[in-house]
Coordinates of C-alpha atoms in Angstrom, one line a residue:
X198 CA 43.6 6.3 -0.8
X199 CA 46.9 6.7 -2.4
X200 CA 47.0 3.4 -5.2
X201 CA 42.8 4.0 -6.2
X202 CA 42.9 5.2 -9.2
X203 CA 40.9 8.6 -9.3
X204 CA 40.2 11.6 -7.1
X205 CA 37.9 12.6 -4.1
X206 CA 39.1 16.5 -4.3
X207 CA 38.5 19.1 -1.3
X208 CA 35.4 18.5 0.8
X209 CA 32.4 20.0 0.0
X210 CA 33.9 21.2 -3.5
X211 CA 34.8 17.7 -4.4
X212 CA 31.7 16.1 -3.7
X213 CA 30.7 13.9 -7.0
X214 CA 27.5 12.7 -5.2
X215 CA 25.3 14.8 -7.5
X216 CA 26.6 13.5 -10.3
X217 CA 26.4 10.0 -8.7
X218 CA 22.1 10.3 -8.5
X219 CA 21.7 12.5 -11.0
X220 CA 23.1 9.8 -13.6
X221 CA 24.5 6.6 -12.1
X222 CA 25.0 4.4 -15.1
X223 CA 26.9 7.8 -16.6
X224 CA 28.7 8.6 -13.4
X225 CA 30.4 5.1 -13.3
X226 CA 30.9 5.1 -17.1
X227 CA 32.5 7.6 -17.7
X228 CA 34.8 7.5 -14.0
X229 CA 36.2 3.9 -15.6
X230 CA 36.8 5.6 -18.5
X231 CA 39.3 8.1 -16.6
X232 CA 40.4 6.0 -14.3
X233 CA 40.8 2.9 -16.8
X234 CA 39.4 0.0 -14.2
X235 CA 36.8 -0.7 -12.9
X236 CA 37.8 0.3 -9.0
X237 CA 38.0 3.6 -8.7
X238 CA 37.6 6.8 -5.9
X239 CA 35.8 9.6 -5.3
X240 CA 34.2 11.5 -2.7
X241 CA 31.0 10.6 -2.5
X242 CA 28.4 11.4 0.6
X243 CA 31.4 14.3 1.4
X244 CA 34.0 11.0 2.3
X245 CA 36.8 9.7 0.2
X246 CA 35.1 6.0 -1.6
X247 CA 36.4 3.9 -3.3
X248 CA 33.3 2.6 -6.0
X249 CA 34.0 -1.4 -7.0
X250 CA 31.8 -2.3 -9.8
X251 CA 34.0 -5.2 -10.8
X252 CA 31.5 -8.2 -10.1
X253 CA 34.8 -10.3 -9.1
X254 CA 35.9 -7.6 -6.5
X255 CA 32.2 -7.3 -5.3
X256 CA 31.9 -10.9 -4.5
X257 CA 35.6 -11.2 -2.9
X258 CA 34.6 -8.0 -0.6
X259 CA 31.3 -10.1 0.6
X260 CA 32.7 -13.2 1.0
X261 CA 36.2 -13.4 1.5
X262 CA 37.3 -10.5 2.7
X263 CA 34.1 -9.5 4.2
X264 CA 36.2 -9.1 7.7
X265 CA 37.7 -6.5 6.7
X266 CA 34.5 -4.4 6.8
X267 CA 31.9 -2.6 8.6
X268 CA 28.0 -1.7 7.0
X269 CA 28.8 1.3 5.9
X270 CA 25.5 2.5 6.7
X271 CA 25.5 3.7 10.0
X272 CA 26.9 6.9 10.1
X273 CA 24.2 8.6 8.1
X274 CA 21.2 6.3 9.2
X275 CA 21.0 5.5 12.8
X276 CA 19.5 8.4 14.2
X277 CA 16.6 7.9 12.1
X278 CA 16.3 4.2 12.6
X279 CA 18.6 3.4 16.3
X280 CA 19.1 0.2 16.4
X281 CA 18.6 -2.3 14.3
X282 CA 19.5 -5.2 11.8
X283 CA 20.9 -2.6 9.5
X284 CA 23.5 -2.0 11.2
X285 CA 24.3 -4.7 12.8
X286 CA 28.0 -6.6 12.5
X287 CA 30.5 -9.4 13.0
X288 CA 28.6 -11.3 15.2
X289 CA 26.4 -9.8 16.6
X290 CA 24.6 -9.6 13.2
X291 CA 25.2 -13.4 13.5
X292 CA 23.2 -13.8 16.3
X293 CA 20.6 -11.8 15.5
X294 CA 19.5 -13.6 12.3
X295 CA 19.7 -16.7 14.2
X296 CA 17.0 -15.1 16.6
X297 CA 15.1 -14.2 13.4
X298 CA 14.7 -17.2 12.0
X299 CA 11.7 -18.8 13.8
X300 CA 9.5 -15.7 12.1
X301 CA 10.4 -17.2 8.4
X302 CA 9.3 -21.4 9.6
X303 CA 7.2 -23.1 6.6
X304 CA 4.6 -23.0 9.8
X305 CA 5.4 -19.1 9.8
X306 CA 5.3 -18.1 6.2
X307 CA 2.1 -20.1 5.5
X308 CA 0.2 -18.2 8.2
X309 CA 1.6 -14.9 6.2
X310 CA 0.8 -16.8 2.8
X311 CA -3.2 -16.2 3.2
X312 CA -2.6 -13.0 4.0
X313 CA -0.2 -11.7 1.6
X314 CA -2.5 -13.5 -1.3
X315 CA -5.5 -11.6 0.2
X316 CA -3.1 -8.5 -1.1
X317 CA -2.3 -9.6 -4.4
X318 CA -5.3 -10.7 -5.3
X319 CA -7.0 -7.3 -5.0
X320 CA -4.2 -5.5 -6.7
X321 CA -3.8 -7.9 -9.7
X322 CA -7.9 -7.2 -9.7
X323 CA -7.8 -3.6 -9.9
X324 CA -4.7 -3.4 -11.8
X325 CA -6.6 -5.4 -14.5
X326 CA -10.6 -3.0 -13.7
X327 CA -10.0 -0.9 -17.6
X328 CA -8.8 2.2 -16.1
X329 CA -4.8 3.7 -16.3
X330 CA -3.0 3.0 -13.3
X331 CA 0.2 4.8 -12.3
X332 CA 1.6 1.6 -11.5
X333 CA 5.1 2.0 -9.0
X334 CA 2.8 4.3 -7.1
X335 CA 0.5 1.7 -7.2
X336 CA 2.9 -0.8 -5.7
X337 CA 3.9 1.5 -3.8
X338 CA 0.5 2.5 -1.3
X339 CA -0.4 -1.5 -1.5
X340 CA 2.7 -2.5 0.2
X341 CA 2.4 0.1 2.5
X342 CA -0.3 -1.7 3.8
X343 CA 0.7 -4.8 3.7
X344 CA 3.9 -4.4 5.7
X345 CA 1.5 -2.5 8.0
X346 CA -0.7 -5.8 8.5
X347 CA 2.4 -7.7 8.4
X348 CA 4.5 -6.6 11.2
X349 CA 2.2 -4.2 13.3
X350 CA -1.3 -5.9 12.9
X351 CA -2.3 -2.5 11.7
X352 CA -5.2 -3.2 8.3
X353 CA -7.7 -0.5 6.1
X354 CA -10.5 -2.0 6.9
X355 CA -10.3 -2.0 10.6
X356 CA -8.5 1.0 11.3
X357 CA -8.4 3.3 8.1
X358 CA -7.7 6.4 9.7
X359 CA -4.3 5.1 11.1
X360 CA -2.6 3.4 8.0
X361 CA -4.0 6.8 6.8
X362 CA -1.3 8.4 9.5
X363 CA 1.6 5.6 9.7
X364 CA 1.3 6.2 5.6
X365 CA 2.5 9.5 6.3
X366 CA 4.6 9.3 8.9
X367 CA 7.1 7.0 7.3
X368 CA 6.6 9.1 3.7
X369 CA 8.1 12.3 5.6
X370 CA 10.5 9.6 7.9
X371 CA 11.8 9.1 4.3
X372 CA 11.8 12.1 3.6
X373 CA 15.1 12.4 5.8
X374 CA 16.2 9.8 5.0
X375 CA 17.1 11.0 1.2
X376 CA 17.9 14.0 3.0
X377 CA 20.8 16.6 4.0
X378 CA 21.0 15.1 7.4
X379 CA 20.5 18.9 8.6
X380 CA 18.4 19.7 11.8
X381 CA 16.8 23.0 12.2
X382 CA 12.9 23.8 13.8
X383 CA 12.2 27.7 13.2
X384 CA 9.0 27.8 15.0
X385 CA 6.0 28.1 13.0
X386 CA 7.8 29.5 9.6
X387 CA 10.5 25.8 8.8
X388 CA 11.6 23.0 9.3
X389 CA 13.9 20.6 7.5
X390 CA 13.1 17.4 6.5
X391 CA 15.6 15.6 8.5
X392 CA 14.0 17.6 11.8
X393 CA 10.5 16.4 10.9
X394 CA 11.5 13.0 9.5
X395 CA 13.1 12.7 13.8
X396 CA 9.6 13.9 14.6
X397 CA 8.0 11.5 13.0
X398 CA 10.4 8.9 13.9
X399 CA 9.5 9.7 17.5
X400 CA 5.2 9.3 16.3
X401 CA 5.6 5.7 14.7
X402 CA 7.7 4.2 18.2
X403 CA 5.1 5.5 20.1
X404 CA 2.3 4.4 17.6
X405 CA 3.9 0.4 17.6
X406 CA 4.6 1.1 21.2
X407 CA 0.8 2.0 21.6
X408 CA 0.4 -1.2 19.2
X409 CA 2.3 -3.8 20.9
X410 CA 0.6 -3.2 24.2
X411 CA -3.5 -3.6 22.4
X412 CA -2.6 -5.9 19.4
X413 CA -2.2 -9.8 19.9
X414 CA -0.1 -9.6 16.1
X415 CA 1.6 -12.9 15.6
X416 CA 4.8 -11.5 14.0
X417 CA 5.6 -9.1 17.0
X418 CA 3.9 -11.6 19.4
X419 CA 6.6 -13.9 17.9
X420 CA 9.5 -11.1 17.4
X421 CA 8.9 -9.9 21.4
X422 CA 9.3 -13.6 22.5
X423 CA 12.4 -13.5 20.6
X424 CA 13.8 -10.2 21.3
X425 CA 12.2 -8.5 24.3
X426 CA 10.7 -5.1 23.9
X427 CA 13.2 -2.7 23.2
X428 CA 14.6 -3.9 20.4
X429 CA 11.3 -5.6 18.6
X430 CA 10.1 -1.4 18.6
X431 CA 13.2 -0.4 16.7
X432 CA 13.3 -3.4 14.2
X433 CA 9.4 -3.1 14.2
X434 CA 10.2 0.2 12.9
X435 CA 12.4 -0.9 10.2
X436 CA 9.7 -3.3 8.8
X437 CA 6.6 -0.2 8.8
X438 CA 9.1 2.4 7.5
X439 CA 9.4 3.2 3.7
X440 CA 12.4 1.2 2.7
X441 CA 11.0 -1.8 2.5
X442 CA 7.6 -1.0 0.8
X443 CA 9.8 0.2 -1.9
X444 CA 11.7 -1.8 -3.0
X445 CA 9.6 -3.9 -3.5
X446 CA 7.3 -1.1 -5.1
X447 CA 10.2 -0.8 -7.8
X448 CA 10.8 -4.7 -8.5
X449 CA 7.3 -5.6 -8.7
X450 CA 7.5 -2.2 -11.2
X451 CA 10.4 -3.6 -13.3
X452 CA 8.8 -6.5 -13.2
X453 CA 5.8 -5.6 -15.2
X454 CA 7.4 -3.3 -17.2
X455 CA 9.4 -5.5 -18.8
X456 CA 6.8 -8.3 -19.2
X457 CA 6.8 -7.4 -23.3
X458 CA 10.6 -9.6 -23.0
X459 CA 9.8 -11.7 -21.2
X460 CA 5.6 -12.4 -21.6
X461 CA 5.3 -14.1 -24.6
X462 CA 4.1 -18.2 -25.2
X463 CA 7.2 -20.7 -24.9
X464 CA 7.4 -19.1 -21.2
X465 CA 3.3 -19.6 -20.5
X466 CA 1.0 -22.1 -19.3
X467 CA -2.2 -21.1 -19.6
X468 CA -1.5 -17.5 -19.3
X469 CA 0.5 -18.3 -16.3
X470 CA 4.1 -18.4 -15.4
X471 CA 5.1 -21.8 -13.7
X472 CA 7.8 -20.8 -10.7
X473 CA 11.3 -21.6 -11.9
X474 CA 10.4 -19.4 -14.8
X475 CA 9.4 -16.8 -12.3
X476 CA 11.9 -16.8 -10.3
X477 CA 14.9 -17.0 -13.4
X478 CA 12.9 -13.4 -14.2
X479 CA 12.9 -11.8 -11.2
X480 CA 16.5 -12.6 -10.5
X481 CA 17.2 -10.5 -14.1
X482 CA 15.0 -8.2 -12.7
X483 CA 17.2 -7.8 -10.5
X484 CA 20.3 -7.7 -11.9
X485 CA 18.8 -5.4 -14.5
X486 CA 16.7 -3.1 -12.3
X487 CA 18.3 -3.0 -8.4
X488 CA 15.8 -0.8 -5.9
X489 CA 19.2 -0.3 -4.3
X490 CA 21.7 1.6 -6.1
X491 CA 25.2 -0.1 -4.9
X492 CA 25.6 -1.0 -1.3
X493 CA 28.2 0.5 1.3
X494 CA 30.8 -1.1 3.5
X495 CA 33.7 0.3 5.9
X496 CA 37.2 -0.8 5.4
X497 CA 38.5 -1.5 9.1
X498 CA 42.0 -2.7 7.5
X499 CA 43.9 -2.5 4.5
X500 CA 43.0 -5.2 1.5
X501 CA 45.5 -5.5 -1.2
X502 CA 44.0 -7.8 -3.0
X503 CA 41.2 -4.9 -4.2
X504 CA 43.0 -1.8 -5.3

């Protein structure tokens, strides 16, 4: 990466991950100033990494040059999640997405709309009850419960203890994703977050398998028809993990906390937003406060146009 401005430094000692996570915006702006451009290199997660902070270059990478790159998450998250859509590349990813299209037909989505509206109504009603609400935590818990209901057909009103167990396990599992991937366990004393996450993963897979054998939930029944047993179990682990609820909770929190910027009369009719205005606001929320910081790709060949 000699043609890319910046320095990767030595392994471990030159790693900039802490600086990046401490204040992402400040890190990127400082690197842009130092390198003199919006494409620079640094050591991230202890690997030499090219950072692309240019909209035009990101578009080129994701569209015109996408065949030169593979998804960059498998090295970090595969042991935690196993094989699923998150790690698929090329034709495998295309085929997998096509097989999942049946889950999102108009008829299928209408069936799940009732369930989504139920959780949405409960969430809004609890937020306007008058007592103070920790917005992000409130949305995260709701989204966790909704994902369990949608993807695994498990709801608190029928299986409260199981829901509590699943939420606990998905939280432990998530801590392994954001921790250093070191697996150690000292009997009766301590274990690393990563080790605990792997144990939680096995418990989650066991519960998923049990639910598949005893429940007739529409989503996982359709998933079984499309993918088969092993693939369905692995995908359900991703779908009920904390990844999706945390992303949705982040978006909804940003939406609510920015309401002073858009909740004025010209946009509102009888206190409500029309669907077109709502879509525009949500897109702007995603642009200003994305739930995830950037994306990762691994280059399979040199792409001079980007550098």
